[in-house]
């Protein structure tokens, strides 16, 4: 429980102590938006890395060279833990907006930081609003901002991490409509940080592998038709391969 308490203190402390930082970033952004955006990214990444350190999480990263540094991408991955966001966002080389459930809008200060970092909020029950979220994500990619979405739509609580929930095909439209590469993220063992023994946080080993870029236009017609299933298969194969490393 000590780790859990320390992390709660870090999160609450960060949100409160950075209130004036948000004001400073806003002022900087009026003159140099790019500088303010980059500063926001690095500040949050630093906080996430601190939380992972306190949690005692050892991370083996494979395939980091597969992530393009000179263009926006669409990150997709399996999702079994709240810590998946910390594990992956702390390694994004450039501005990246995550697609989160719209309930996060109700969390004060946290939602403010998320908006600063180009995160989008998805209403899972309203198809019209969901479509608008995807369209906004397409615009952000066109403006040079990478996006990340977990196509399962929610945290997967199945007993086996190889048993993924169906991928929502619509979540991949951001890559199809912009031509940006899809970068798969296969995350082994992240549920052992927290969810497997709630409310305790325990030290564990996580494997994160980035797949080679997938360009939808280079796939066959059948693969493009079922792009979600195609990407899911890539992730499952990688998860299976990396289980022996955990």
PDB file of C-alpha atoms in Angstrom:
ATOM      1  CA  UNK A   1       0.000   0.000   0.000  1.00  0.00           C
ATOM      2  CA  UNK A   2       2.978   2.324   0.499  1.00  0.00           C
ATOM      3  CA  UNK A   3       3.558   2.605  -3.247  1.00  0.00           C
ATOM      4  CA  UNK A   4      -0.136   3.290  -3.831  1.00  0.00           C
ATOM      5  CA  UNK A   5      -0.175   6.079  -1.234  1.00  0.00           C
ATOM      6  CA  UNK A   6       3.026   7.630  -2.608  1.00  0.00           C
ATOM      7  CA  UNK A   7       1.658   7.634  -6.150  1.00  0.00           C
ATOM      8  CA  UNK A   8      -1.613   9.229  -5.042  1.00  0.00           C
ATOM      9  CA  UNK A   9       0.423  11.941  -3.301  1.00  0.00           C
ATOM     10  CA  UNK A  10       2.504  12.473  -6.463  1.00  0.00           C
ATOM     11  CA  UNK A  11      -0.563  12.738  -8.705  1.00  0.00           C
ATOM     12  CA  UNK A  12      -2.486  15.083  -6.412  1.00  0.00           C
ATOM     13  CA  UNK A  13       0.636  17.122  -5.711  1.00  0.00           C
ATOM     14  CA  UNK A  14       1.418  17.439  -9.401  1.00  0.00           C
ATOM     15  CA  UNK A  15      -2.087  18.615 -10.269  1.00  0.00           C
ATOM     16  CA  UNK A  16      -2.113  21.230  -7.504  1.00  0.00           C
ATOM     17  CA  UNK A  17       1.472  22.455  -7.720  1.00  0.00           C
ATOM     18  CA  UNK A  18       1.360  22.834 -11.499  1.00  0.00           C
ATOM     19  CA  UNK A  19      -1.642  25.172 -11.498  1.00  0.00           C
ATOM     20  CA  UNK A  20       0.663  28.201 -11.932  1.00  0.00           C
ATOM     21  CA  UNK A  21       2.644  26.226 -14.535  1.00  0.00           C
ATOM     22  CA  UNK A  22      -0.499  25.959 -16.642  1.00  0.00           C
ATOM     23  CA  UNK A  23      -0.767  29.750 -16.534  1.00  0.00           C
ATOM     24  CA  UNK A  24       2.864  30.174 -17.547  1.00  0.00           C
ATOM     25  CA  UNK A  25       2.450  27.707 -20.417  1.00  0.00           C
ATOM     26  CA  UNK A  26      -0.600  29.635 -21.598  1.00  0.00           C
ATOM     27  CA  UNK A  27       1.431  32.857 -21.682  1.00  0.00           C
ATOM     28  CA  UNK A  28       4.302  31.165 -23.516  1.00  0.00           C
ATOM     29  CA  UNK A  29       1.839  29.683 -25.965  1.00  0.00           C
ATOM     30  CA  UNK A  30       0.589  33.108 -26.988  1.00  0.00           C
ATOM     31  CA  UNK A  31       4.043  33.882 -28.406  1.00  0.00           C
ATOM     32  CA  UNK A  32       5.386  30.411 -29.189  1.00  0.00           C
ATOM     33  CA  UNK A  33       2.785  27.661 -29.265  1.00  0.00           C
ATOM     34  CA  UNK A  34       5.267  24.965 -30.311  1.00  0.00           C
ATOM     35  CA  UNK A  35       7.529  25.724 -27.336  1.00  0.00           C
ATOM     36  CA  UNK A  36       4.579  25.603 -24.908  1.00  0.00           C
ATOM     37  CA  UNK A  37       3.348  22.318 -26.381  1.00  0.00           C
ATOM     38  CA  UNK A  38       6.776  20.705 -26.164  1.00  0.00           C
ATOM     39  CA  UNK A  39       7.257  21.928 -22.585  1.00  0.00           C
ATOM     40  CA  UNK A  40       3.856  20.476 -21.630  1.00  0.00           C
ATOM     41  CA  UNK A  41       4.813  17.131 -23.164  1.00  0.00           C
ATOM     42  CA  UNK A  42       8.143  16.901 -21.324  1.00  0.00           C
ATOM     43  CA  UNK A  43       6.650  17.975 -17.979  1.00  0.00           C
ATOM     44  CA  UNK A  44       3.984  15.265 -18.078  1.00  0.00           C
ATOM     45  CA  UNK A  45       6.440  12.673 -19.353  1.00  0.00           C
ATOM     46  CA  UNK A  46       8.709  13.475 -16.409  1.00  0.00           C
ATOM     47  CA  UNK A  47       5.831  12.995 -13.964  1.00  0.00           C
ATOM     48  CA  UNK A  48       4.881   9.676 -15.576  1.00  0.00           C
ATOM     49  CA  UNK A  49       8.455   8.409 -15.388  1.00  0.00           C
ATOM     50  CA  UNK A  50       8.585   9.335 -11.696  1.00  0.00           C
ATOM     51  CA  UNK A  51       5.360   7.407 -11.030  1.00  0.00           C
ATOM     52  CA  UNK A  52       6.687   4.335 -12.844  1.00  0.00           C
ATOM     53  CA  UNK A  53       9.901   4.564 -10.810  1.00  0.00           C
ATOM     54  CA  UNK A  54       7.980   4.731  -7.532  1.00  0.00           C
ATOM     55  CA  UNK A  55       5.820   1.811  -8.684  1.00  0.00           C
ATOM     56  CA  UNK A  56       8.973  -0.228  -9.168  1.00  0.00           C
ATOM     57  CA  UNK A  57       8.155  -0.961 -12.789  1.00  0.00           C
ATOM     58  CA  UNK A  58      10.994  -2.344 -14.884  1.00  0.00           C
ATOM     59  CA  UNK A  59      10.328  -1.869 -18.586  1.00  0.00           C
ATOM     60  CA  UNK A  60      11.990  -3.675 -21.467  1.00  0.00           C
ATOM     61  CA  UNK A  61      11.436  -1.716 -24.677  1.00  0.00           C
ATOM     62  CA  UNK A  62      11.796  -3.438 -28.043  1.00  0.00           C
ATOM     63  CA  UNK A  63      11.543  -1.827 -31.465  1.00  0.00           C
ATOM     64  CA  UNK A  64      11.814   1.822 -30.438  1.00  0.00           C
ATOM     65  CA  UNK A  65      13.615   2.389 -33.747  1.00  0.00           C
ATOM     66  CA  UNK A  66      10.361   1.534 -35.538  1.00  0.00           C
ATOM     67  CA  UNK A  67       8.739   4.777 -34.398  1.00  0.00           C
ATOM     68  CA  UNK A  68       9.216   7.504 -37.034  1.00  0.00           C
ATOM     69  CA  UNK A  69      10.635  10.725 -35.624  1.00  0.00           C
ATOM     70  CA  UNK A  70       9.829  12.935 -38.619  1.00  0.00           C
ATOM     71  CA  UNK A  71       6.079  12.402 -39.064  1.00  0.00           C
ATOM     72  CA  UNK A  72       2.925  11.870 -37.011  1.00  0.00           C
ATOM     73  CA  UNK A  73       1.706   8.320 -36.466  1.00  0.00           C
ATOM     74  CA  UNK A  74      -1.295   6.482 -35.085  1.00  0.00           C
ATOM     75  CA  UNK A  75      -0.292   4.380 -32.085  1.00  0.00           C
ATOM     76  CA  UNK A  76      -2.555   1.444 -31.220  1.00  0.00           C
ATOM     77  CA  UNK A  77      -2.107  -1.207 -28.562  1.00  0.00           C
ATOM     78  CA  UNK A  78      -3.663  -3.768 -26.269  1.00  0.00           C
ATOM     79  CA  UNK A  79      -5.011  -2.353 -23.030  1.00  0.00           C
ATOM     80  CA  UNK A  80      -5.066  -4.125 -19.648  1.00  0.00           C
ATOM     81  CA  UNK A  81      -3.995  -1.434 -17.198  1.00  0.00           C
ATOM     82  CA  UNK A  82      -4.333   2.248 -16.376  1.00  0.00           C
ATOM     83  CA  UNK A  83      -0.548   2.204 -16.403  1.00  0.00           C
ATOM     84  CA  UNK A  84      -0.527   1.497 -20.145  1.00  0.00           C
ATOM     85  CA  UNK A  85      -0.944   5.251 -20.662  1.00  0.00           C
ATOM     86  CA  UNK A  86       2.046   6.047 -18.469  1.00  0.00           C
ATOM     87  CA  UNK A  87       4.182   3.326 -20.024  1.00  0.00           C
ATOM     88  CA  UNK A  88       3.564   4.462 -23.580  1.00  0.00           C
ATOM     89  CA  UNK A  89       3.106   8.225 -23.267  1.00  0.00           C
ATOM     90  CA  UNK A  90       6.372   8.651 -21.384  1.00  0.00           C
ATOM     91  CA  UNK A  91       8.161   7.383 -24.513  1.00  0.00           C
ATOM     92  CA  UNK A  92       6.442   9.409 -27.223  1.00  0.00           C
ATOM     93  CA  UNK A  93       9.150  11.322 -29.135  1.00  0.00           C
ATOM     94  CA  UNK A  94       6.763  14.106 -30.176  1.00  0.00           C
ATOM     95  CA  UNK A  95       3.374  15.634 -29.468  1.00  0.00           C
ATOM     96  CA  UNK A  96       0.782  12.900 -29.091  1.00  0.00           C
ATOM     97  CA  UNK A  97      -2.876  13.097 -28.208  1.00  0.00           C
ATOM     98  CA  UNK A  98      -4.551  10.105 -26.584  1.00  0.00           C
ATOM     99  CA  UNK A  99      -8.184   9.193 -27.098  1.00  0.00           C
ATOM    100  CA  UNK A 100      -9.809   8.793 -23.667  1.00  0.00           C
ATOM    101  CA  UNK A 101     -13.327   8.148 -22.427  1.00  0.00           C
ATOM    102  CA  UNK A 102     -15.353  11.329 -21.988  1.00  0.00           C
ATOM    103  CA  UNK A 103     -15.757  10.655 -18.274  1.00  0.00           C
ATOM    104  CA  UNK A 104     -12.233  12.031 -17.859  1.00  0.00           C
ATOM    105  CA  UNK A 105     -13.597  15.494 -18.614  1.00  0.00           C
ATOM    106  CA  UNK A 106     -15.114  15.509 -15.130  1.00  0.00           C
ATOM    107  CA  UNK A 107     -11.703  15.277 -13.427  1.00  0.00           C
ATOM    108  CA  UNK A 108     -10.544  18.833 -12.677  1.00  0.00           C
ATOM    109  CA  UNK A 109      -6.990  19.853 -13.603  1.00  0.00           C
ATOM    110  CA  UNK A 110      -6.267  16.414 -15.071  1.00  0.00           C
ATOM    111  CA  UNK A 111      -8.641  17.151 -17.948  1.00  0.00           C
ATOM    112  CA  UNK A 112      -6.982  20.571 -18.326  1.00  0.00           C
ATOM    113  CA  UNK A 113      -3.592  18.938 -18.807  1.00  0.00           C
ATOM    114  CA  UNK A 114      -5.100  16.401 -21.194  1.00  0.00           C
ATOM    115  CA  UNK A 115      -6.583  19.153 -23.339  1.00  0.00           C
ATOM    116  CA  UNK A 116      -3.212  20.926 -23.390  1.00  0.00           C
ATOM    117  CA  UNK A 117      -1.713  17.706 -24.741  1.00  0.00           C
ATOM    118  CA  UNK A 118      -4.290  17.333 -27.541  1.00  0.00           C
ATOM    119  CA  UNK A 119      -6.136  14.428 -25.944  1.00  0.00           C
ATOM    120  CA  UNK A 120      -9.623  13.752 -27.248  1.00  0.00           C
ATOM    121  CA  UNK A 121     -12.611  12.537 -25.274  1.00  0.00           C
ATOM    122  CA  UNK A 122     -14.759   9.801 -26.768  1.00  0.00           C
ATOM    123  CA  UNK A 123     -18.426   9.249 -25.996  1.00  0.00           C
ATOM    124  CA  UNK A 124     -18.857   5.499 -26.446  1.00  0.00           C
ATOM    125  CA  UNK A 125     -22.653   5.625 -26.663  1.00  0.00           C
ATOM    126  CA  UNK A 126     -23.171   8.576 -29.014  1.00  0.00           C
ATOM    127  CA  UNK A 127     -22.167   7.540 -32.541  1.00  0.00           C
ATOM    128  CA  UNK A 128     -22.366  11.093 -33.885  1.00  0.00           C
ATOM    129  CA  UNK A 129     -20.052  12.465 -31.198  1.00  0.00           C
ATOM    130  CA  UNK A 130     -17.771   9.461 -31.620  1.00  0.00           C
ATOM    131  CA  UNK A 131     -17.451  10.202 -35.332  1.00  0.00           C
ATOM    132  CA  UNK A 132     -16.662  13.838 -34.578  1.00  0.00           C
ATOM    133  CA  UNK A 133     -13.877  12.707 -32.216  1.00  0.00           C
ATOM    134  CA  UNK A 134     -12.320  10.600 -34.969  1.00  0.00           C
ATOM    135  CA  UNK A 135     -12.598  13.516 -37.436  1.00  0.00           C
ATOM    136  CA  UNK A 136     -10.846  15.791 -34.938  1.00  0.00           C
ATOM    137  CA  UNK A 137      -8.104  13.171 -34.575  1.00  0.00           C
ATOM    138  CA  UNK A 138      -7.699  13.137 -38.359  1.00  0.00           C
ATOM    139  CA  UNK A 139      -7.259  16.919 -38.352  1.00  0.00           C
ATOM    140  CA  UNK A 140      -4.672  16.721 -35.581  1.00  0.00           C
ATOM    141  CA  UNK A 141      -2.624  14.141 -37.474  1.00  0.00           C
ATOM    142  CA  UNK A 142      -2.770  16.373 -40.565  1.00  0.00           C
ATOM    143  CA  UNK A 143      -1.376  19.151 -38.344  1.00  0.00           C
ATOM    144  CA  UNK A 144       1.582  17.012 -37.288  1.00  0.00           C
ATOM    145  CA  UNK A 145       0.293  15.642 -33.975  1.00  0.00           C
ATOM    146  CA  UNK A 146       0.431  11.874 -33.431  1.00  0.00           C
ATOM    147  CA  UNK A 147      -2.592  10.129 -31.965  1.00  0.00           C
ATOM    148  CA  UNK A 148      -2.930   7.072 -29.761  1.00  0.00           C
ATOM    149  CA  UNK A 149      -5.994   4.905 -29.283  1.00  0.00           C
ATOM    150  CA  UNK A 150      -6.619   1.539 -27.655  1.00  0.00           C
ATOM    151  CA  UNK A 151      -8.950  -0.121 -30.201  1.00  0.00           C
ATOM    152  CA  UNK A 152     -10.415  -2.582 -27.692  1.00  0.00           C
ATOM    153  CA  UNK A 153     -12.360   0.397 -26.376  1.00  0.00           C
ATOM    154  CA  UNK A 154     -11.827  -0.391 -22.703  1.00  0.00           C
ATOM    155  CA  UNK A 155      -9.448  -2.229 -20.398  1.00  0.00           C
ATOM    156  CA  UNK A 156      -9.381  -5.923 -21.208  1.00  0.00           C
ATOM    157  CA  UNK A 157     -10.091  -8.019 -18.105  1.00  0.00           C
ATOM    158  CA  UNK A 158      -9.865 -11.454 -19.733  1.00  0.00           C
ATOM    159  CA  UNK A 159      -7.795 -14.021 -17.849  1.00  0.00           C
ATOM    160  CA  UNK A 160      -5.276 -14.395 -20.678  1.00  0.00           C
ATOM    161  CA  UNK A 161      -3.494 -11.354 -22.075  1.00  0.00           C
ATOM    162  CA  UNK A 162      -3.508 -13.131 -25.441  1.00  0.00           C
ATOM    163  CA  UNK A 163      -7.310 -12.987 -25.540  1.00  0.00           C
ATOM    164  CA  UNK A 164      -7.927  -9.484 -26.827  1.00  0.00           C
ATOM    165  CA  UNK A 165     -11.303  -7.829 -27.194  1.00  0.00           C
ATOM    166  CA  UNK A 166     -12.385  -7.125 -30.794  1.00  0.00           C
ATOM    167  CA  UNK A 167     -10.741  -4.033 -32.269  1.00  0.00           C
ATOM    168  CA  UNK A 168     -13.124  -1.261 -33.289  1.00  0.00           C
ATOM    169  CA  UNK A 169     -12.430  -0.720 -36.985  1.00  0.00           C
ATOM    170  CA  UNK A 170     -13.522   2.915 -36.805  1.00  0.00           C
ATOM    171  CA  UNK A 171     -10.614   3.761 -34.511  1.00  0.00           C
ATOM    172  CA  UNK A 172      -8.190   3.102 -37.373  1.00  0.00           C
ATOM    173  CA  UNK A 173      -9.833   5.586 -39.738  1.00  0.00           C
ATOM    174  CA  UNK A 174      -7.365   8.205 -38.522  1.00  0.00           C
ATOM    175  CA  UNK A 175      -4.593   6.326 -40.336  1.00  0.00           C
ATOM    176  CA  UNK A 176      -6.693   5.353 -43.348  1.00  0.00           C
ATOM    177  CA  UNK A 177      -7.807   8.930 -44.011  1.00  0.00           C
ATOM    178  CA  UNK A 178      -4.432  10.593 -43.461  1.00  0.00           C
ATOM    179  CA  UNK A 179      -2.038   7.979 -44.810  1.00  0.00           C
ATOM    180  CA  UNK A 180       0.036   8.103 -41.615  1.00  0.00           C
ATOM    181  CA  UNK A 181       1.703   4.887 -40.437  1.00  0.00           C
ATOM    182  CA  UNK A 182       0.156   2.733 -37.734  1.00  0.00           C
ATOM    183  CA  UNK A 183       2.554   1.782 -34.946  1.00  0.00           C
ATOM    184  CA  UNK A 184       1.404  -1.215 -32.930  1.00  0.00           C
ATOM    185  CA  UNK A 185       2.290  -1.359 -29.237  1.00  0.00           C
ATOM    186  CA  UNK A 186       2.290  -4.792 -27.612  1.00  0.00           C
ATOM    187  CA  UNK A 187       2.272  -4.535 -23.821  1.00  0.00           C
ATOM    188  CA  UNK A 188       2.987  -7.638 -21.744  1.00  0.00           C
ATOM    189  CA  UNK A 189       2.251  -7.915 -18.007  1.00  0.00           C
ATOM    190  CA  UNK A 190       1.115  -4.343 -17.267  1.00  0.00           C
ATOM    191  CA  UNK A 191      -1.869  -5.599 -15.250  1.00  0.00           C
ATOM    192  CA  UNK A 192       0.622  -6.914 -12.666  1.00  0.00           C
ATOM    193  CA  UNK A 193       1.479  -3.354 -11.687  1.00  0.00           C
ATOM    194  CA  UNK A 194      -1.954  -2.652 -10.201  1.00  0.00           C
ATOM    195  CA  UNK A 195      -5.104  -4.315 -11.541  1.00  0.00           C
ATOM    196  CA  UNK A 196      -4.114  -7.922 -10.737  1.00  0.00           C
ATOM    197  CA  UNK A 197      -3.954  -7.153  -7.009  1.00  0.00           C
ATOM    198  CA  UNK A 198      -5.987  -3.969  -6.512  1.00  0.00           C
ATOM    199  CA  UNK A 199      -5.456  -1.759  -4.524  1.00  0.00           C
ATOM    200  CA  UNK A 200      -1.801  -2.690  -4.093  1.00  0.00           C
ATOM    201  CA  UNK A 201       0.890  -1.545  -6.496  1.00  0.00           C
ATOM    202  CA  UNK A 202       3.712  -4.023  -6.899  1.00  0.00           C
ATOM    203  CA  UNK A 203       7.016  -3.937  -8.697  1.00  0.00           C
ATOM    204  CA  UNK A 204       7.025  -6.013 -11.861  1.00  0.00           C
ATOM    205  CA  UNK A 205       8.566  -6.414 -15.288  1.00  0.00           C
ATOM    206  CA  UNK A 206       6.708  -5.115 -18.344  1.00  0.00           C
ATOM    207  CA  UNK A 207       7.649  -5.660 -21.969  1.00  0.00           C
ATOM    208  CA  UNK A 208       6.671  -2.996 -24.496  1.00  0.00           C
ATOM    209  CA  UNK A 209       7.322  -3.662 -28.173  1.00  0.00           C
ATOM    210  CA  UNK A 210       6.721  -1.258 -31.039  1.00  0.00           C
ATOM    211  CA  UNK A 211       5.917  -2.942 -34.335  1.00  0.00           C
ATOM    212  CA  UNK A 212       7.173  -1.891 -37.732  1.00  0.00           C
ATOM    213  CA  UNK A 213       5.091   0.865 -39.379  1.00  0.00           C
ATOM    214  CA  UNK A 214       1.937  -0.349 -41.084  1.00  0.00           C
ATOM    215  CA  UNK A 215       0.789   1.711 -44.061  1.00  0.00           C
ATOM    216  CA  UNK A 216      -2.847   0.831 -44.843  1.00  0.00           C
ATOM    217  CA  UNK A 217      -2.483   1.774 -48.529  1.00  0.00           C
ATOM    218  CA  UNK A 218       0.265  -0.837 -48.920  1.00  0.00           C
ATOM    219  CA  UNK A 219      -1.936  -3.688 -47.669  1.00  0.00           C
ATOM    220  CA  UNK A 220      -4.112  -5.926 -49.796  1.00  0.00           C
ATOM    221  CA  UNK A 221      -7.792  -5.075 -50.271  1.00  0.00           C
ATOM    222  CA  UNK A 222      -8.797  -7.837 -47.838  1.00  0.00           C
ATOM    223  CA  UNK A 223      -6.326  -6.650 -45.195  1.00  0.00           C
ATOM    224  CA  UNK A 224      -7.561  -3.069 -45.542  1.00  0.00           C
ATOM    225  CA  UNK A 225     -11.163  -4.225 -45.240  1.00  0.00           C
ATOM    226  CA  UNK A 226     -10.407  -5.843 -41.887  1.00  0.00           C
ATOM    227  CA  UNK A 227      -7.588  -3.549 -40.780  1.00  0.00           C
ATOM    228  CA  UNK A 228      -8.459  -3.858 -37.094  1.00  0.00           C
ATOM    229  CA  UNK A 229      -8.245  -7.651 -37.221  1.00  0.00           C
ATOM    230  CA  UNK A 230      -4.991  -7.423 -39.177  1.00  0.00           C
ATOM    231  CA  UNK A 231      -3.380  -5.166 -36.560  1.00  0.00           C
ATOM    232  CA  UNK A 232      -4.779  -7.223 -33.693  1.00  0.00           C
ATOM    233  CA  UNK A 233      -3.150 -10.336 -35.133  1.00  0.00           C
ATOM    234  CA  UNK A 234       0.219  -8.555 -35.229  1.00  0.00           C
ATOM    235  CA  UNK A 235      -0.146  -7.540 -31.587  1.00  0.00           C
ATOM    236  CA  UNK A 236      -1.223 -10.998 -30.393  1.00  0.00           C
ATOM    237  CA  UNK A 237       1.719 -12.645 -32.151  1.00  0.00           C
ATOM    238  CA  UNK A 238       4.110 -10.198 -30.484  1.00  0.00           C
ATOM    239  CA  UNK A 239       2.482 -10.647 -27.067  1.00  0.00           C
ATOM    240  CA  UNK A 240       2.870 -14.394 -27.390  1.00  0.00           C
ATOM    241  CA  UNK A 241       6.517 -14.068 -28.426  1.00  0.00           C
ATOM    242  CA  UNK A 242       7.369 -11.786 -25.512  1.00  0.00           C
ATOM    243  CA  UNK A 243       5.644 -13.764 -22.746  1.00  0.00           C
ATOM    244  CA  UNK A 244       8.889 -15.646 -22.148  1.00  0.00           C
ATOM    245  CA  UNK A 245      10.659 -12.342 -21.406  1.00  0.00           C
ATOM    246  CA  UNK A 246       8.413 -11.383 -18.489  1.00  0.00           C
TER     247      UNK A 246
END
